[in-house]
Backbone as numpy.savetxt, mean C-alpha at the origin, in Angstrom:
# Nx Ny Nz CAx CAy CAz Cx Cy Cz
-2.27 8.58 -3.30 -2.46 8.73 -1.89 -1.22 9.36 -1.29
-1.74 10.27 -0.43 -0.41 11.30 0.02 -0.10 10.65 1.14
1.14 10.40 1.89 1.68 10.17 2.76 1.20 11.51 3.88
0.55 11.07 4.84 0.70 12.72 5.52 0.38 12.11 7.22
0.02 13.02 8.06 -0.14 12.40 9.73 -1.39 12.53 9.62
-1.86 11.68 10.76 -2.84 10.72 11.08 -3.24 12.55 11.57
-5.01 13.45 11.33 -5.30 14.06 12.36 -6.71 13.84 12.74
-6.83 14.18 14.12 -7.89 13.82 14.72 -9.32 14.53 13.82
-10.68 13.99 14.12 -11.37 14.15 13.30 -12.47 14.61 14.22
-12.92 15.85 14.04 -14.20 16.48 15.18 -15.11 15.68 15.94
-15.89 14.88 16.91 -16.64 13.88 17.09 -18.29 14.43 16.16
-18.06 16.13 16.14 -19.67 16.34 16.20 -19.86 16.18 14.40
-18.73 15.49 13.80 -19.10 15.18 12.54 -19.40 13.93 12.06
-19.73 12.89 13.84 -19.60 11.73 13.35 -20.72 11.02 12.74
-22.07 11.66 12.36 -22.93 11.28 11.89 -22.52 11.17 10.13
-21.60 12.27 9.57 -20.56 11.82 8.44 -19.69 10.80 8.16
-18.99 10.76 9.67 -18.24 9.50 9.19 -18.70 7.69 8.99
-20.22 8.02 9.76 -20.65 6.62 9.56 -21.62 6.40 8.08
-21.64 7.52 7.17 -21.97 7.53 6.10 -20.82 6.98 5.04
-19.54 7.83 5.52 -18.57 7.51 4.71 -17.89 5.94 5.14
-18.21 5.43 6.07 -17.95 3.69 6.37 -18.88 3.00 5.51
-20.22 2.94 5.79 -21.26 2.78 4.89 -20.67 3.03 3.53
-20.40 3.86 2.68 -20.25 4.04 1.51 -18.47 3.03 1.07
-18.13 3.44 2.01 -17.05 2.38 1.78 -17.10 1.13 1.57
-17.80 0.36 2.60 -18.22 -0.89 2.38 -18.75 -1.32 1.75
-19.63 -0.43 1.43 -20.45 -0.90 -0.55 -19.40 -0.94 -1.14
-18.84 -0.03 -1.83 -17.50 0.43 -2.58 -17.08 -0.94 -2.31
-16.13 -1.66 -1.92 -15.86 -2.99 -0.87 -16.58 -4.01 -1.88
-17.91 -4.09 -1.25 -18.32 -5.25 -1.20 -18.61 -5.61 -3.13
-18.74 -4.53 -4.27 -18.70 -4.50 -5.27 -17.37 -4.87 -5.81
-16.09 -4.24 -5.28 -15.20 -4.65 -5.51 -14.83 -6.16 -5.67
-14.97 -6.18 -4.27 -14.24 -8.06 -3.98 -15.43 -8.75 -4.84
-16.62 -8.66 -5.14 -17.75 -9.32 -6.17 -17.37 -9.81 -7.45
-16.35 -8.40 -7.35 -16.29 -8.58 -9.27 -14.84 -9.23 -8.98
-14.17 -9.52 -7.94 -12.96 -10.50 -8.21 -12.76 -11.79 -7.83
-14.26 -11.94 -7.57 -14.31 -13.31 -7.25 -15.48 -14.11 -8.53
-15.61 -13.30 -9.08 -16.71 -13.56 -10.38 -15.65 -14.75 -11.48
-14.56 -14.59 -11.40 -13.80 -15.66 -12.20 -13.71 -15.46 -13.55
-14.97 -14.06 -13.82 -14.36 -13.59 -15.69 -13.20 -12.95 -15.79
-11.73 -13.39 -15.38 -10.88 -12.66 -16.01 -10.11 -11.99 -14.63
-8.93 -11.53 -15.18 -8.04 -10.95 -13.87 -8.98 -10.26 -12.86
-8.79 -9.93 -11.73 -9.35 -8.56 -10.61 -8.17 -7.92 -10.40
-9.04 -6.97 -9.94 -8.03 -5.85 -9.49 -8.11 -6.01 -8.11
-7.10 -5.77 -7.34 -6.82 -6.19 -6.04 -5.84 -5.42 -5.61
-5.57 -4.62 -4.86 -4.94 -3.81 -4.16 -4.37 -4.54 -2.46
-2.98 -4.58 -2.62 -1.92 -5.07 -1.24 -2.34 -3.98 -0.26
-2.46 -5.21 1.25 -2.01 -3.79 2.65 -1.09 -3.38 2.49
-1.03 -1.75 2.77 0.05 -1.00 3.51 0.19 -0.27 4.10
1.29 -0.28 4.90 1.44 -0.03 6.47 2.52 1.45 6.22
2.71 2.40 6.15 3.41 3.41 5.95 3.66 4.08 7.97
5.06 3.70 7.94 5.18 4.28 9.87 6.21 5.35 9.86
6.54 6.28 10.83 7.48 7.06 10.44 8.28 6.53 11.60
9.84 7.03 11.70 10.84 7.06 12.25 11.43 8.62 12.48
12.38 8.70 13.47 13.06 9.84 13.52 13.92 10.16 12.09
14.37 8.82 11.28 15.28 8.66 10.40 14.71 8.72 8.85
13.35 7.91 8.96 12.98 7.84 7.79 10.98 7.58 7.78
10.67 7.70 6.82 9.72 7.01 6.41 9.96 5.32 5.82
8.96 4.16 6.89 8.80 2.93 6.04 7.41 2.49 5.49
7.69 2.16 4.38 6.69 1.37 3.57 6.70 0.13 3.63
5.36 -0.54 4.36 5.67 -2.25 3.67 4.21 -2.52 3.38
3.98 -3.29 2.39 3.19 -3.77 1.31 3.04 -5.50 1.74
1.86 -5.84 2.11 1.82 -7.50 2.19 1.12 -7.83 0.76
2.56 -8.63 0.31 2.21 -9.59 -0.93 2.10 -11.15 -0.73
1.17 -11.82 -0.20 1.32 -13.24 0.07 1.23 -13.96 -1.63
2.35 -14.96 -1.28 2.36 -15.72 -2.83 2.98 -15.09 -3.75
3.66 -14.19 -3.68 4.32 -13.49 -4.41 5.61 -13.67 -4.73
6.42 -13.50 -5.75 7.71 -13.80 -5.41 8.40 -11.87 -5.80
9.81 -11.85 -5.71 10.27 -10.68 -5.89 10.51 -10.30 -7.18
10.41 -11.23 -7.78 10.46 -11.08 -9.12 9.12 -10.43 -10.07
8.12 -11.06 -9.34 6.88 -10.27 -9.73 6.37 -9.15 -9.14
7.19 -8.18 -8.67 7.19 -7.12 -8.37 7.42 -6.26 -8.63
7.48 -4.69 -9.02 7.85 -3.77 -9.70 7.73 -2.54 -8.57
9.09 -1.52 -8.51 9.02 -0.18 -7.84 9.59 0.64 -8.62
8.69 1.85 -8.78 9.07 2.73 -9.50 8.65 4.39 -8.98
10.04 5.34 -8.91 9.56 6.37 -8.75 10.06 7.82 -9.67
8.74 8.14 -9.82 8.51 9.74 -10.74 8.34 10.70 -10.13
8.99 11.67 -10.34 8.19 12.99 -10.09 7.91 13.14 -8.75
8.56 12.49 -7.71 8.07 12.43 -6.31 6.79 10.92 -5.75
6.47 10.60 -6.78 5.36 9.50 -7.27 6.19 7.97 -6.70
5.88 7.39 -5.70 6.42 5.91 -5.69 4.95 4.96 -6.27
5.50 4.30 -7.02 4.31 3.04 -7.74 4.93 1.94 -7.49
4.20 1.23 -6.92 4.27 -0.26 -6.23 3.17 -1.28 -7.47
4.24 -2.07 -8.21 2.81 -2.93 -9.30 3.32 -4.37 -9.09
2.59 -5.34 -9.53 2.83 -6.59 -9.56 1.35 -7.10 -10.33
1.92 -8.50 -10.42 0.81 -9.45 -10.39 0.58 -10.57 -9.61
-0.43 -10.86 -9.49 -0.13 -12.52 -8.71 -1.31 -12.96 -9.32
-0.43 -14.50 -10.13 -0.91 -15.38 -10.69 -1.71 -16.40 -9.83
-2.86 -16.93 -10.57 -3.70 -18.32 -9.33 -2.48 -19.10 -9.92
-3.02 -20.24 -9.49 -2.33 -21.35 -8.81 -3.20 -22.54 -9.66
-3.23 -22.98 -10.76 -3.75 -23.96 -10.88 -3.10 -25.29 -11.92
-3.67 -26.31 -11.77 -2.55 -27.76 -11.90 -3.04 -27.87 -13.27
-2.42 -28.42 -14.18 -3.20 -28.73 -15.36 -4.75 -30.43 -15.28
-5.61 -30.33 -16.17 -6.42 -30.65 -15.62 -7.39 -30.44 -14.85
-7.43 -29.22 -14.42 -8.12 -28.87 -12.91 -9.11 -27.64 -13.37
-9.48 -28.02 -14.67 -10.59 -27.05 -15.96 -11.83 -27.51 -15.53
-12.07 -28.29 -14.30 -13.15 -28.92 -14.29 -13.77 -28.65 -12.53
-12.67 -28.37 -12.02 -12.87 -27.69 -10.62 -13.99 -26.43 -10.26
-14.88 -27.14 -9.14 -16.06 -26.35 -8.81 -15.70 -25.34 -7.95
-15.28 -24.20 -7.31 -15.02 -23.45 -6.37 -16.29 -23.33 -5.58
-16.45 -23.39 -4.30 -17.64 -23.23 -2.94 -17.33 -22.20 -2.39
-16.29 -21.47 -2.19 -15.29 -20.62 -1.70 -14.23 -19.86 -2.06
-14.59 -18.34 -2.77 -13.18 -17.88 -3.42 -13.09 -16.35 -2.79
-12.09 -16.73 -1.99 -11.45 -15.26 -1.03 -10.13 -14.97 -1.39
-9.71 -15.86 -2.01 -8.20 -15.18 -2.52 -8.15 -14.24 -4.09
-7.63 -13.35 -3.84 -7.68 -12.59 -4.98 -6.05 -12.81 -6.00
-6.26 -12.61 -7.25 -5.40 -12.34 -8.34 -5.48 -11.38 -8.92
-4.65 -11.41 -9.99 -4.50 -10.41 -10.61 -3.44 -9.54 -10.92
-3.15 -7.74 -11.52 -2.61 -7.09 -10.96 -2.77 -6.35 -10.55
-1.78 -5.42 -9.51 -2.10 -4.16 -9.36 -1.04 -3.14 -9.07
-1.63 -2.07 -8.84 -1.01 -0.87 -9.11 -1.06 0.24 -7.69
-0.28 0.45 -6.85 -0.36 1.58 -5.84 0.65 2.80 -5.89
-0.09 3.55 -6.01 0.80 4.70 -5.92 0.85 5.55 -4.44
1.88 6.57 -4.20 2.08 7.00 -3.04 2.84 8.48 -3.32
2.01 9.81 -3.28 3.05 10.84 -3.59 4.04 11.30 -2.39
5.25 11.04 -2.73 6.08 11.32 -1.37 6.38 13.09 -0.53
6.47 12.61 0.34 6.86 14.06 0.79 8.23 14.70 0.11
8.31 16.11 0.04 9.96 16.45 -0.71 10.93 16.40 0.28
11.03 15.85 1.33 11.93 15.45 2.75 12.45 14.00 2.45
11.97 13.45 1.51 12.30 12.19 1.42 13.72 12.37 0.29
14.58 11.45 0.57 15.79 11.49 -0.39 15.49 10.17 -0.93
15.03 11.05 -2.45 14.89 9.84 -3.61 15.75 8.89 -3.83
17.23 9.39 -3.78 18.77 8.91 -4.49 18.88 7.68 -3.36
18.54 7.81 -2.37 18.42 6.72 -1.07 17.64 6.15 -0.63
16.46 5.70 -1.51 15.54 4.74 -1.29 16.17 3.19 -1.70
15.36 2.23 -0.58 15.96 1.01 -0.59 14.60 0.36 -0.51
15.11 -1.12 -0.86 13.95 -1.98 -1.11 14.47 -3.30 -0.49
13.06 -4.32 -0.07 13.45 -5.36 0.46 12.35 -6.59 0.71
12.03 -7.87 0.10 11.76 -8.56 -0.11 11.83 -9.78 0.40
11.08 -10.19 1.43 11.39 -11.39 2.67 9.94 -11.62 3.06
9.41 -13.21 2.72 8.51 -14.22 3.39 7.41 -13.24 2.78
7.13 -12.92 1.39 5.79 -11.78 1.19 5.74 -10.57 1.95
6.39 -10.17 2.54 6.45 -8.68 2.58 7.27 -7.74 1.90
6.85 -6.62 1.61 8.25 -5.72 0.87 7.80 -4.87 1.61
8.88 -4.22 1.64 9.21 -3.25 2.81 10.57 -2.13 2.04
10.00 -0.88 2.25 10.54 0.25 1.54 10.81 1.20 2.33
12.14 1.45 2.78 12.69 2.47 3.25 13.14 3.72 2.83
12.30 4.80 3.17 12.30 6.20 2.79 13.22 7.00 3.75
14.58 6.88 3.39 14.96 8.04 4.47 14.65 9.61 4.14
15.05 10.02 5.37 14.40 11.34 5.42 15.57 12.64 5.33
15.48 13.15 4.67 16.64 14.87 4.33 16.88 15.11 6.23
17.76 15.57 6.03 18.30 16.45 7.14 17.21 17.24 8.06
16.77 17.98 6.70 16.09 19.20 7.19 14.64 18.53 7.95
14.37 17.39 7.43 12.92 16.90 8.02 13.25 16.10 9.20
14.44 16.04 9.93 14.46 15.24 10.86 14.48 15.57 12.44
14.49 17.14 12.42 14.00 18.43 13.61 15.86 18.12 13.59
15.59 19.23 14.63 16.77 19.38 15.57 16.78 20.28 16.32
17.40 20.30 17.69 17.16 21.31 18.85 18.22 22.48 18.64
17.45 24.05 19.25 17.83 24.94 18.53 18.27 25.65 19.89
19.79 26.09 20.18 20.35 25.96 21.42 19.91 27.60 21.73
19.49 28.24 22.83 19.31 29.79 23.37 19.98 30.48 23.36
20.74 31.85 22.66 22.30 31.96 23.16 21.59 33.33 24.52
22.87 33.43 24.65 22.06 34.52 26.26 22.95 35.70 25.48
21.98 37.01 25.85 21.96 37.95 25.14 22.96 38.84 25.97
């Protein structure tokens, strides 16, 4: 998923976009099915919130239950990958427990993000507080504008 700006979307195509909600939500509702089925890890994908600044690009990722240790950042090729796992939670003994209700997901997973080339790799920072991580992308020189003075001729 490319980092890029939000652009507005024609209205007279909106008989498309309520196809592509529709198709999403299936997509969705198959998903979360098969991770609440209990055969075995799910795949589960963290929110994230990507905002820009004059200074930088931030990333933050909600990991509830997570610790920092089960976290992993890694970047390639312009490529940031965000992985982890999160383990359930269960007591020994508790092989016998009926679930009525399963909305929390496990598992691991894997997000990737191809960065813009404005971003300075060598100065990416990371940060880990109360389940959120939060990733600061500063931004090159050249991507941060600057006003370009008139000279008089």
């Amino acid at each position: 998923m490319a980092i890029t700006r939000y652009q507005f979307r024609n209205p007279s195509i909106a008989p498309w976009r309520e196809l592509e909600d529709v198709s999403s939500r299936l997509a969705r509702f198959f998903e979360d099915s098969s991770m609440r089925g209990g055969d075995g890890p799910g795949n589960w994908a963290p929110s994230v919130n990507v905002a820009e600044t004059k200074e930088s690009l931030v990333l933050t990722a909600e990991l509830p239950g997570m610790r920092e240790e089960d976290v992993s950042i890694e970047l390639e090729n312009n490529i940031l990958t965000i992985s982890g796992e999160k383990m359930e939670e269960r007591a020994e003994g508790e092989d016998e427990r009926r679930y009525h209700v399963w909305e929390r997901s496990y598992g691991s997973f894997r997000r990737s993000f191809t960065l813009p080339r404005t971003v300075k790799a060598d100065e990416i920072t990371a940060r880990f507080d109360n389940g959120v991580l939060t990733i600061d992308l500063p931004k090159a020189a050249e991507a941060k504008g600057r006003k370009i003075e008139i000279s008089k001729a």
